[in-house]
Each structure stands twice: as C-alpha cells, then as structure tokens.
mmCIF file of C-alpha atoms in Angstrom:
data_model
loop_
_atom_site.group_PDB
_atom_site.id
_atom_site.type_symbol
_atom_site.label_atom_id
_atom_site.label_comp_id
_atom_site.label_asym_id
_atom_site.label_seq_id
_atom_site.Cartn_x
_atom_site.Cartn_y
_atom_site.Cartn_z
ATOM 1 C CA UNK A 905 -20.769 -28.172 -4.603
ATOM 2 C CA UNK A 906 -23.679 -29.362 -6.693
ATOM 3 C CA UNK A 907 -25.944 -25.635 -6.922
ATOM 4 C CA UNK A 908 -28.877 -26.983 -6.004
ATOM 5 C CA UNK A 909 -27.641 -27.272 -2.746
ATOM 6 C CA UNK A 910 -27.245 -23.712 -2.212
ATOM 7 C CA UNK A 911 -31.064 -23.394 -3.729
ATOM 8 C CA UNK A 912 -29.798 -22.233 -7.281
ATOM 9 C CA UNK A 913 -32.034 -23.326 -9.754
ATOM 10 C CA UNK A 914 -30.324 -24.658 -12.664
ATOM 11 C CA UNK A 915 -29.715 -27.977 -13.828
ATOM 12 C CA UNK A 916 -29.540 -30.004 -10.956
ATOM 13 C CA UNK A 917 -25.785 -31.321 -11.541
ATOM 14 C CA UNK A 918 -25.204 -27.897 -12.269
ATOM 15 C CA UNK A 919 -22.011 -26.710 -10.281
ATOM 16 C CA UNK A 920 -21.443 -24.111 -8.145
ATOM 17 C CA UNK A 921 -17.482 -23.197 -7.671
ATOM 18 C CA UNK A 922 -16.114 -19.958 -5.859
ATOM 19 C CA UNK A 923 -12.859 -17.936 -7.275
ATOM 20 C CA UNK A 924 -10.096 -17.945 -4.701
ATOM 21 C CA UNK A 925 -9.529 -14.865 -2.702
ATOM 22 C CA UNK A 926 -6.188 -13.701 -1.401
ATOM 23 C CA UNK A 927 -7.351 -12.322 2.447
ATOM 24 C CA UNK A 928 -10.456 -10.746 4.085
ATOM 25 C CA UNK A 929 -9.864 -7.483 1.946
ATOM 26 C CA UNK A 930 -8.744 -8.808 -1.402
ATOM 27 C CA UNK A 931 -11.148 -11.298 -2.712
ATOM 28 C CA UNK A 932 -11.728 -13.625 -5.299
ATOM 29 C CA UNK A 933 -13.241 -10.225 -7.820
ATOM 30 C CA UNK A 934 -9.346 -9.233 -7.457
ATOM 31 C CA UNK A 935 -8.666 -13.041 -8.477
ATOM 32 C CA UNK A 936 -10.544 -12.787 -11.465
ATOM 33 C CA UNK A 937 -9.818 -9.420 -12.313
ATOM 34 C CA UNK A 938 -5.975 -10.289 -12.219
ATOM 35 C CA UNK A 939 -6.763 -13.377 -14.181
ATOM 36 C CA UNK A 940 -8.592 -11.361 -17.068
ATOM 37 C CA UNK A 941 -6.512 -8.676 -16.866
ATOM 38 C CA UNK A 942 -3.501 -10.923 -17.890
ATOM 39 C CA UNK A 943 -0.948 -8.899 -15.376
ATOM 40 C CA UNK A 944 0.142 -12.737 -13.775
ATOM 41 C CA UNK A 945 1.649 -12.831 -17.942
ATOM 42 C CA UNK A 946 3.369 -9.988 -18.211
ATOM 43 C CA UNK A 947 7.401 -9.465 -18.628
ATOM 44 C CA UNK A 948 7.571 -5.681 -17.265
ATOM 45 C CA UNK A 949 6.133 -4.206 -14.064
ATOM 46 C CA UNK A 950 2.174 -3.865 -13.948
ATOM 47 C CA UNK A 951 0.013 -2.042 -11.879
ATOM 48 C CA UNK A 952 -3.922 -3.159 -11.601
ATOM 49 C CA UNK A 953 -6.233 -0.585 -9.667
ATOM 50 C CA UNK A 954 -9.920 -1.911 -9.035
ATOM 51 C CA UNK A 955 -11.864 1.452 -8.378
ATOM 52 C CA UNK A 956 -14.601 -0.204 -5.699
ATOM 53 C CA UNK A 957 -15.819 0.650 -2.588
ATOM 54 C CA UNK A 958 -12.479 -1.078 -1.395
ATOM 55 C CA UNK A 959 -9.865 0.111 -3.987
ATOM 56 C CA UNK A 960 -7.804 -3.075 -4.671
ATOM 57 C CA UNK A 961 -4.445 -2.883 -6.035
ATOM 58 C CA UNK A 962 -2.244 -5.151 -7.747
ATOM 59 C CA UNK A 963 1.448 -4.902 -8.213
ATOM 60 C CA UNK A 964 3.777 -7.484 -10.489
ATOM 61 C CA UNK A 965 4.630 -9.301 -13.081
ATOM 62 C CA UNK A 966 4.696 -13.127 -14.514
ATOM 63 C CA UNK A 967 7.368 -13.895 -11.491
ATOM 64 C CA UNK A 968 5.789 -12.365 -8.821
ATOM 65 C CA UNK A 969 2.901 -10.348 -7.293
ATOM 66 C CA UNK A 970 1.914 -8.487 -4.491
ATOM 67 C CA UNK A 971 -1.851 -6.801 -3.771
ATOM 68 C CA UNK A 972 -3.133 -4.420 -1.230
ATOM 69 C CA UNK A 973 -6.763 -2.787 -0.075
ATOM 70 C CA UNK A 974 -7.565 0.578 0.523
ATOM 71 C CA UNK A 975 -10.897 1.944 1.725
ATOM 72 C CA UNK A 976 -12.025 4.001 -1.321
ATOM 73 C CA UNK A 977 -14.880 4.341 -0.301
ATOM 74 C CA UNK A 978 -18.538 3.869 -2.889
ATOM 75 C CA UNK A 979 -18.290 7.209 -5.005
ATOM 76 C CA UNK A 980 -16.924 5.200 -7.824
ATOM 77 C CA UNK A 981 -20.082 3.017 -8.374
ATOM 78 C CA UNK A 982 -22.332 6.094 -7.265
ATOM 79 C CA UNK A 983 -22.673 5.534 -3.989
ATOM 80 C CA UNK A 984 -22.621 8.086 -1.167
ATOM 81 C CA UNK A 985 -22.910 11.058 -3.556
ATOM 82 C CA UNK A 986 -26.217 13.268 -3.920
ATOM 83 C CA UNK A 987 -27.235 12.219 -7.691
ATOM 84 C CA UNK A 988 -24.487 8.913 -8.034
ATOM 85 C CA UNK A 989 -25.823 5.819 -9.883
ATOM 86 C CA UNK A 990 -24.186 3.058 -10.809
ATOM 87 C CA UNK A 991 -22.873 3.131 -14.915
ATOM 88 C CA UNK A 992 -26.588 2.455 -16.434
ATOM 89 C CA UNK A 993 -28.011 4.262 -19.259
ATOM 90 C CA UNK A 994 -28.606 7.815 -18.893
ATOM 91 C CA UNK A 995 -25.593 8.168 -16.559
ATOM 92 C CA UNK A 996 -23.715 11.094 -16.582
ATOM 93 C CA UNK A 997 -19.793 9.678 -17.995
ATOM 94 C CA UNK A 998 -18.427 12.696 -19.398
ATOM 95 C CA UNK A 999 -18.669 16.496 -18.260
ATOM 96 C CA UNK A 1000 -17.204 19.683 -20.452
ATOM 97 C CA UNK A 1001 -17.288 23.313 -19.231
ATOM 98 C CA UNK A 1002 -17.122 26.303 -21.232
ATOM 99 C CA UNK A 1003 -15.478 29.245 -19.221
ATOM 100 C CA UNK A 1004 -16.230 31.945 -21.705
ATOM 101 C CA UNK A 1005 -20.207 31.052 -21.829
ATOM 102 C CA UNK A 1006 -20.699 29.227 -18.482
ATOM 103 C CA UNK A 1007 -22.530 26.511 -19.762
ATOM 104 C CA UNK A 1008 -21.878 22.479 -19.166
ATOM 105 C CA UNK A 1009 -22.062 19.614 -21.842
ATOM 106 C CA UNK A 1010 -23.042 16.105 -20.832
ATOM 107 C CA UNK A 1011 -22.734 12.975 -22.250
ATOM 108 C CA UNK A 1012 -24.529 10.187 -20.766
ATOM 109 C CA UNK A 1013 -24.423 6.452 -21.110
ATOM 110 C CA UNK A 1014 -27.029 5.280 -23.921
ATOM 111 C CA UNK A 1015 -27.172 9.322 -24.839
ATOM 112 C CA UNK A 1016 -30.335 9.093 -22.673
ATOM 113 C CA UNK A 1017 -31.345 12.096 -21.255
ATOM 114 C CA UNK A 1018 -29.511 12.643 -17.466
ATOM 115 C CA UNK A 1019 -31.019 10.604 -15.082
ATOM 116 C CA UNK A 1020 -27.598 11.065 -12.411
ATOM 117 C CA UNK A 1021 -23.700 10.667 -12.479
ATOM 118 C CA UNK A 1022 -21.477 7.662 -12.522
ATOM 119 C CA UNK A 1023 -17.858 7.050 -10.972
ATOM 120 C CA UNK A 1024 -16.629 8.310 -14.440
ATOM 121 C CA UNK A 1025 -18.561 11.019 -14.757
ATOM 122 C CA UNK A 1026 -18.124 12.528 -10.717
ATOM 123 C CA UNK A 1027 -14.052 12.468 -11.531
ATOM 124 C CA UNK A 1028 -14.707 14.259 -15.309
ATOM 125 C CA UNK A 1029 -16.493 16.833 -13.529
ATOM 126 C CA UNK A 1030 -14.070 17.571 -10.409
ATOM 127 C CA UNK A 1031 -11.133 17.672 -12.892
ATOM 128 C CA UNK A 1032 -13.237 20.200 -15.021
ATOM 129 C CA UNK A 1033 -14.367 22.448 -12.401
ATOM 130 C CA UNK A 1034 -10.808 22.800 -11.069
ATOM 131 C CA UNK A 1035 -9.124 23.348 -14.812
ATOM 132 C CA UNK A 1036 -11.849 25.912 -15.573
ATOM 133 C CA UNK A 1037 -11.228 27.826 -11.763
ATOM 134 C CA UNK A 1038 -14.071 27.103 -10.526
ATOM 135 C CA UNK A 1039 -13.048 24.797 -7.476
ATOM 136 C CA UNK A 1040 -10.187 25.424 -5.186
ATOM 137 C CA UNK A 1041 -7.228 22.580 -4.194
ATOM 138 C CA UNK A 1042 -9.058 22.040 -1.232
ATOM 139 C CA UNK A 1043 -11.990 21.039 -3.062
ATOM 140 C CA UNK A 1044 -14.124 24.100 -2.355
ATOM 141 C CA UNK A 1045 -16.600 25.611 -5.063
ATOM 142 C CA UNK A 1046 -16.112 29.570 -5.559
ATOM 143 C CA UNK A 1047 -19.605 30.750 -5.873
ATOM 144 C CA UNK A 1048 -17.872 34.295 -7.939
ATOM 145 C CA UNK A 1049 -17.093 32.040 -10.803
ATOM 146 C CA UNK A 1050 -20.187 30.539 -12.015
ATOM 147 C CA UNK A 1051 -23.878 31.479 -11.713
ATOM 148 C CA UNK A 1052 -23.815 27.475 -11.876
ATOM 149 C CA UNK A 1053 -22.726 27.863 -8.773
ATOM 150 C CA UNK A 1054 -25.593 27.504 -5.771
ATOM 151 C CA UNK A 1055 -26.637 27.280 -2.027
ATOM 152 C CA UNK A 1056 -28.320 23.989 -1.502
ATOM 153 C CA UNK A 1057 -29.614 21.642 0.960
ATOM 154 C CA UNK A 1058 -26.154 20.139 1.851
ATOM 155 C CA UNK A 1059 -24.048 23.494 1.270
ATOM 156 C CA UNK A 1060 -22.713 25.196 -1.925
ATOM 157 C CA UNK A 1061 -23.539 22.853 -5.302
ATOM 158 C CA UNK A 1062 -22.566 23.345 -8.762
ATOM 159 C CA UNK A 1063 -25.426 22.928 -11.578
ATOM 160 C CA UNK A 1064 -25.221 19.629 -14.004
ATOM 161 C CA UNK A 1065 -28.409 19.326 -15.462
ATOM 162 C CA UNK A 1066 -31.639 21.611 -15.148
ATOM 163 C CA UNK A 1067 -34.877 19.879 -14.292
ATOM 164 C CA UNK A 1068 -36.509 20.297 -17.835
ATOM 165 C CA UNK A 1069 -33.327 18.924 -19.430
ATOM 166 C CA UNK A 1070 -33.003 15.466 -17.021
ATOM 167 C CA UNK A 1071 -35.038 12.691 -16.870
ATOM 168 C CA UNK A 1072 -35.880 12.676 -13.456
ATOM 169 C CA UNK A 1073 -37.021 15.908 -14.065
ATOM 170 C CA UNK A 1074 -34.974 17.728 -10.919
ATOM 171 C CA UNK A 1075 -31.431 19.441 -10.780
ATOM 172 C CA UNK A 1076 -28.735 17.058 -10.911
ATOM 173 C CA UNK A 1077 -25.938 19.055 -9.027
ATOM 174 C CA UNK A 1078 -22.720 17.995 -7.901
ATOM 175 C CA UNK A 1079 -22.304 19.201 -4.062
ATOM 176 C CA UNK A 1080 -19.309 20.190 -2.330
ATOM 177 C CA UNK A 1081 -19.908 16.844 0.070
ATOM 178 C CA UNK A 1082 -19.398 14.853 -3.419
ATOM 179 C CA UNK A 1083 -15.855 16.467 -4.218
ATOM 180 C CA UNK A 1084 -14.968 15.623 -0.636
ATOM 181 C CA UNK A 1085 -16.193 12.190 -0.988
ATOM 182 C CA UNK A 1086 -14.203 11.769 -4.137
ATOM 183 C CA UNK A 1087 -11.587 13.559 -2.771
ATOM 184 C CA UNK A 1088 -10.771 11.310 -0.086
ATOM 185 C CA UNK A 1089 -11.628 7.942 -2.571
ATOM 186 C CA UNK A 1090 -8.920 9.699 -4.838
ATOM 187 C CA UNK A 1091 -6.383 9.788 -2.152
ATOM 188 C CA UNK A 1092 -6.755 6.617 -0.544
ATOM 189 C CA UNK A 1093 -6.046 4.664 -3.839
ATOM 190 C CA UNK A 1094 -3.325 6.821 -4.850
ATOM 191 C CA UNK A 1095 -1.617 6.325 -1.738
ATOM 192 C CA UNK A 1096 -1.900 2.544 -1.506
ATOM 193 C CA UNK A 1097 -0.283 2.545 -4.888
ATOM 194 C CA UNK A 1098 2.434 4.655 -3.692
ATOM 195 C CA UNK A 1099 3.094 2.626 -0.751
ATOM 196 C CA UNK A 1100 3.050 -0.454 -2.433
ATOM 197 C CA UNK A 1101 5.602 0.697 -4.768
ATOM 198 C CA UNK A 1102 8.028 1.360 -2.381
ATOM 199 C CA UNK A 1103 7.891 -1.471 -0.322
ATOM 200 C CA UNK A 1104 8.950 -3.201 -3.380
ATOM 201 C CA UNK A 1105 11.742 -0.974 -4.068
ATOM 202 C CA UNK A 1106 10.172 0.629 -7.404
ATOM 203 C CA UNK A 1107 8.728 3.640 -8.285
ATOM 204 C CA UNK A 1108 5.730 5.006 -10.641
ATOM 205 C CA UNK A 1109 8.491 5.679 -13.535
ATOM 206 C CA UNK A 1110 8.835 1.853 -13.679
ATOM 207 C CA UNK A 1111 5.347 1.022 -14.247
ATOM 208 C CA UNK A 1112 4.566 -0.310 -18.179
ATOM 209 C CA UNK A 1113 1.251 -0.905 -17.539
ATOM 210 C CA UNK A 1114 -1.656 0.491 -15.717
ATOM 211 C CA UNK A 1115 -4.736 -1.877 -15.557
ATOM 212 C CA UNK A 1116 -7.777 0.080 -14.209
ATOM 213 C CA UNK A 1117 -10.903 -1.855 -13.184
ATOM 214 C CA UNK A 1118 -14.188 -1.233 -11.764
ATOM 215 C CA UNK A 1119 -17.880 -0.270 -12.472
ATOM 216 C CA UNK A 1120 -17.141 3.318 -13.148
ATOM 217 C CA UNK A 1121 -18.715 3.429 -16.432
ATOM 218 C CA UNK A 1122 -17.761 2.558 -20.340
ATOM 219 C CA UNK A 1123 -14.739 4.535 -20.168
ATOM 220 C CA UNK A 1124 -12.435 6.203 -17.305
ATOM 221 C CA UNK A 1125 -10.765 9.807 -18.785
ATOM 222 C CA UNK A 1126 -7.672 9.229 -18.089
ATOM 223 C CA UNK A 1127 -6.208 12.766 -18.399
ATOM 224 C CA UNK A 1128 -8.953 13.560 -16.012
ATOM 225 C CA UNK A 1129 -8.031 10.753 -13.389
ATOM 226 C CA UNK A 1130 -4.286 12.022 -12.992
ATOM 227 C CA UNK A 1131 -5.681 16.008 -13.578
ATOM 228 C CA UNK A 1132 -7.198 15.281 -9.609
ATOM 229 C CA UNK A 1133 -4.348 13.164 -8.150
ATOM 230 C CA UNK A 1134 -6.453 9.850 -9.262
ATOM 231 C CA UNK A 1135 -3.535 8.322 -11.219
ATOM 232 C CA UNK A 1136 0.027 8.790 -11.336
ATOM 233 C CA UNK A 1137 1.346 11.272 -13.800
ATOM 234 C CA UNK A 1138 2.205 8.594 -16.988
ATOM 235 C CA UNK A 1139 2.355 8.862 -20.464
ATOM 236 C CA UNK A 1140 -1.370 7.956 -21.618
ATOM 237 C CA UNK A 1141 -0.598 4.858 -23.459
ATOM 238 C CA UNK A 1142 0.535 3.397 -20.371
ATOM 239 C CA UNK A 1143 -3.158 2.934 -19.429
ATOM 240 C CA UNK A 1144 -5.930 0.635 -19.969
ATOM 241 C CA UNK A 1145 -9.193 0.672 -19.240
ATOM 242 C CA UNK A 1146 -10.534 -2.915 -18.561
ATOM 243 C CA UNK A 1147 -14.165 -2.145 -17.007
ATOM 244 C CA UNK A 1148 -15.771 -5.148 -15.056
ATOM 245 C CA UNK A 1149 -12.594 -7.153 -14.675
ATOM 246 C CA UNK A 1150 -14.343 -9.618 -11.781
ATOM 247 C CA UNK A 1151 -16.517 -10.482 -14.360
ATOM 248 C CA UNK A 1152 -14.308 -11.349 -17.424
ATOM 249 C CA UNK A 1153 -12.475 -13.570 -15.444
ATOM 250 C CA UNK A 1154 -15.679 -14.937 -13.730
ATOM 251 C CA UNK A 1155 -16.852 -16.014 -17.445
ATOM 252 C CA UNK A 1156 -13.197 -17.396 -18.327
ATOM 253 C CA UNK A 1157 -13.554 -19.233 -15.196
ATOM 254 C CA UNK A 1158 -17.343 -20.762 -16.353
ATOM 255 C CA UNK A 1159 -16.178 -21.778 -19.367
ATOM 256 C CA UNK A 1160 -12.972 -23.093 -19.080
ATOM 257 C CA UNK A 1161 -11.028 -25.626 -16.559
ATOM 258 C CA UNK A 1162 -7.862 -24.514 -17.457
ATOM 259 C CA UNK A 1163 -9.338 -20.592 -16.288
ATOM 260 C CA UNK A 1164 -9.829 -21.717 -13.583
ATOM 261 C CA UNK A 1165 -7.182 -23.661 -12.206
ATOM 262 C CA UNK A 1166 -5.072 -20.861 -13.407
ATOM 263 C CA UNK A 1167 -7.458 -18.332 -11.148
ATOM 264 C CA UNK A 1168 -6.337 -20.387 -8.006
ATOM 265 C CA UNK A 1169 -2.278 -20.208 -9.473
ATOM 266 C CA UNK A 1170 -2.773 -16.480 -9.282
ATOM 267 C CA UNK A 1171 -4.553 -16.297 -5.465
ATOM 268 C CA UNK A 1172 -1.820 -18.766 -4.341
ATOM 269 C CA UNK A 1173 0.534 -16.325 -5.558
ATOM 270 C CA UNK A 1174 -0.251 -13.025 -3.902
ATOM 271 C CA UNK A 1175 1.545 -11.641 -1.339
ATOM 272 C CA UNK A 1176 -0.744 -9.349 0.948
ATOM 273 C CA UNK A 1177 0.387 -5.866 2.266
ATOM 274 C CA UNK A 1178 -1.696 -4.770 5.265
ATOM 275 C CA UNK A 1179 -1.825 -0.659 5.061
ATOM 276 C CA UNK A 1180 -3.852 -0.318 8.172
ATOM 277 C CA UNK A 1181 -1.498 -0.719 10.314
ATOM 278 C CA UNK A 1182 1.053 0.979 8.078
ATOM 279 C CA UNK A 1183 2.179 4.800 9.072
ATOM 280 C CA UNK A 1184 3.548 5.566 6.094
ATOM 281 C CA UNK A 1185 0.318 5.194 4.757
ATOM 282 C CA UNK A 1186 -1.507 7.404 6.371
ATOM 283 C CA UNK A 1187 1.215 9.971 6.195
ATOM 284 C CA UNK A 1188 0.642 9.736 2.690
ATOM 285 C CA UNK A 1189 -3.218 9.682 2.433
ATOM 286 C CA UNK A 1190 -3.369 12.783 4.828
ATOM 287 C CA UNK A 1191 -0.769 14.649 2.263
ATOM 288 C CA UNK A 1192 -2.857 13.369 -0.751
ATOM 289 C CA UNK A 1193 -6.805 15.036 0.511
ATOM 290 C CA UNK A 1194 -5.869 18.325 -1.624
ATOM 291 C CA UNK A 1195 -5.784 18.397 -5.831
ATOM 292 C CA UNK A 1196 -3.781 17.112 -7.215
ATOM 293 C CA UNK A 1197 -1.491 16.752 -3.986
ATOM 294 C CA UNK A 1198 -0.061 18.474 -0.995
ATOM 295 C CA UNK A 1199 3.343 18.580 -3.514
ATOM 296 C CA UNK A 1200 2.354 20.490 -6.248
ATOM 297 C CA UNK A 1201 4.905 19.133 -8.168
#
C-alpha cells in the first residue's frame, strides 16, 4: 500500500510493503533474518537461532527448510532481569572473574562506564560464575565463595559494578532470579533445536553452520554460550555471529526487488514444527533447566 495511508510520512507514493511470515510464531523478522543470513543458499546443513523473546529456529539448506518457536523468554534483549538493557552503549557485553583476587572486569558497549547488562553480557557472566565455582548446576550462588556475593532485595545477588564505578551510580548485580531467567531462556532454545533435529532425522554432529541472531549485543561468546548449555557443543568455527538479522534483510528488502521477491521464496518455503503440543519437547526442556544439562556428558 501507498504509506501515507497507514499515516507514514514520507513521500506520498512512498510504499509501504510487509516481509512474509511463516505462522503466528515465526514471522516475517525470521523471513528476513533467513534471507540475510543466506542459510536458503547453502549446500550443507544450517542451523539459524534468533535469540528473542520467542527464540526462532531455523533448520536447512538450499533444498529445503524447516523453522520452529520456542518461548525464550526477554533476558536476551534485557528484559525481565534486575539491571538488563537492551545492547546500547555502556552495556555490560563481556564479564571476567579472577578467583585468586575476587575481583570482576567489565567491558561495556562504547567502553562507557556500566550503565546495566545486555543478553551478551547476562550469559558471559553465568558461564563465569559457574567456571570460577561460584554458582552451582542448579543455578544457585554460594555466598562462601565470594564476598561479591550478597543478600538483596530479591534474594542472594552477585556484585557487577559498585555504585562509584557505574553510571547510574547504584550496584549493578546480577540476582539469582536473573540466572533462573536465563536459565530457563537457555533451555528452551536448546531444546527446540534438539527437537527439530530429530524430527528431521539429523543430529548436532551434522550441523556446518550455526547462524546466531538477535539483539544480544556486538558479539555473542561463543565458548560461553555452549559453557551454560546455550549452544551445542561444536567446534568454534562452526559459528557465526550475525547480530540484527531482521534488519539486514529488511534493508536488502528496501533496496532491492529481487530481495524481496526472494524474501517471499523463502516464507513459502518453510515448513512449521509446532513444539507446544510436542512431549518430547518438554521432556527435553525440563532435562535442560540445570548447567550445562541434566546429562553431564
């Protein structure tokens, strides 16, 4: 339709098109993302993992693809967790902790001074606090490893940033709610993957490339992601971080025809997998709420 009739002021022939979506839970973002991604071109199996609020996943090749939703949940853009922001400057994207001194180093988006965490950031820090013994598998903080380590207002927290040091000029802390929150986000998209394998007949081992998507800042740590059951346990060069996938392919669709007639090739495409209704699912997700896993292994 013409834009101005949806009351978008731009040129008044201006048009206003919509990406194709796939079903209620995969939309036209996944579209996009697919499209920018370049998965629909690829010889060997791909994987592509948008880290939202609804962790979309998309499983194929150049011959055929099939896509899935799983409630993540917002931790990965910031949401539901204490000191979360979405990846803007002075987000929190990369946490270090040194066991012998008990201190933390930060690196924040912009090298601003903290102002909270990103998706990035939350998953960096659960995979440190668990290498360096100070949260359980369950995802419990034990307050006799760190003097980091706090009651709060929402239970036991663990110390980011002092007041003096941030820019908001409070503790940032990460709370035991959080690493439940992430936790469960962690587990939900790990298990759609792992469903959606097998109903295909394939397994992680024949995955060639892992796509990951989302707004969960400049760079995911990979290492970090399968450390806390995120991703599955690949060699590292199998992954790529793609950031804002919807809108790469949103831009390839502005500019180009061609984009965008390939964009609706790709919905058309798509074979949707309902997990809700899928037991197997949430045999797995209830086996995958520990870190890494239930299986150890």
């Amino acid at each position: 339709i013409r834009a101005a009739e949806a009351g978008i002021k731009i040129n008044p022939r201006g048009l206003l098109c919509c990406i194709p979506g796939v079903s209620s839970y995969v939309g036209g973002d996944i579209t996009a993302g697919v499209l920018a991604s370049g998965l629909d071109d690829m010889e060997r199996l791909g994987l592509f993992i948008d880290m939202g609020t609804n962790g979309e996943v998309v499983l194929g090749n150049r011959d055929w693809l099939v896509c899935c939703s799983t409630s993540a949940g917002p931790c990965f853009e910031g949401g539901g967790i204490k000191w979360g922001i979405r990846a803007m400057k002075g987000a929190i994207q990369r946490v270090e902790i040194d066991t012998s001194r008990d201190t933390v180093s930060l690196h924040t988006i912009g090298d601003e001074k903290p102002k909270g965490i990103c998706g990035a950031g939350l998953v960096d820090c659960v995979a440190e606090l668990l290498k360096s013994g100070r949260l359980n598998r369950a995802g419990k903080l034990i307050p006799a490893s760190s003097k980091r380590i706090r009651k709060g207002e929402d239970g036991l927290e663990f110390l980011l940033a002092e007041a003096k040091k941030s820019a908001v000029r409070q503790d940032i802390v990460v709370t035991e709610t959080d690493i439940k929150n992430l936790i469960h986000s962690k587990g939900a998209i790990y298990s759609g993957v792992e469903v959606l394998l097998k109903r295909v007949g394939s397994s992680f081992q024949d995955l060639e490339h892992v796509l990951i998507a989302g707004g969960l800042g400049t760079a995911l740590n990979v290492e970090k992601a399968i450390m806390i059951g995120l991703l599955p346990d690949l060699p590292l060069e199998k992954f790529t971080f793609i950031g804002n996938s919807a809108i790469a392919g949103t831009k390839m669709c502005l500019l180009s025809q061609e984009a965008m007639r390939k964009a609706e090739k790709i919905a058309g495409r798509m074979t949707y997998i309902d997990l809700s209704t899928d037991p197997e699912f949430m045999n797995n997700y209830t086996a995958s709420l520990f870190l890494p896993h239930t299986d150890i292994s």
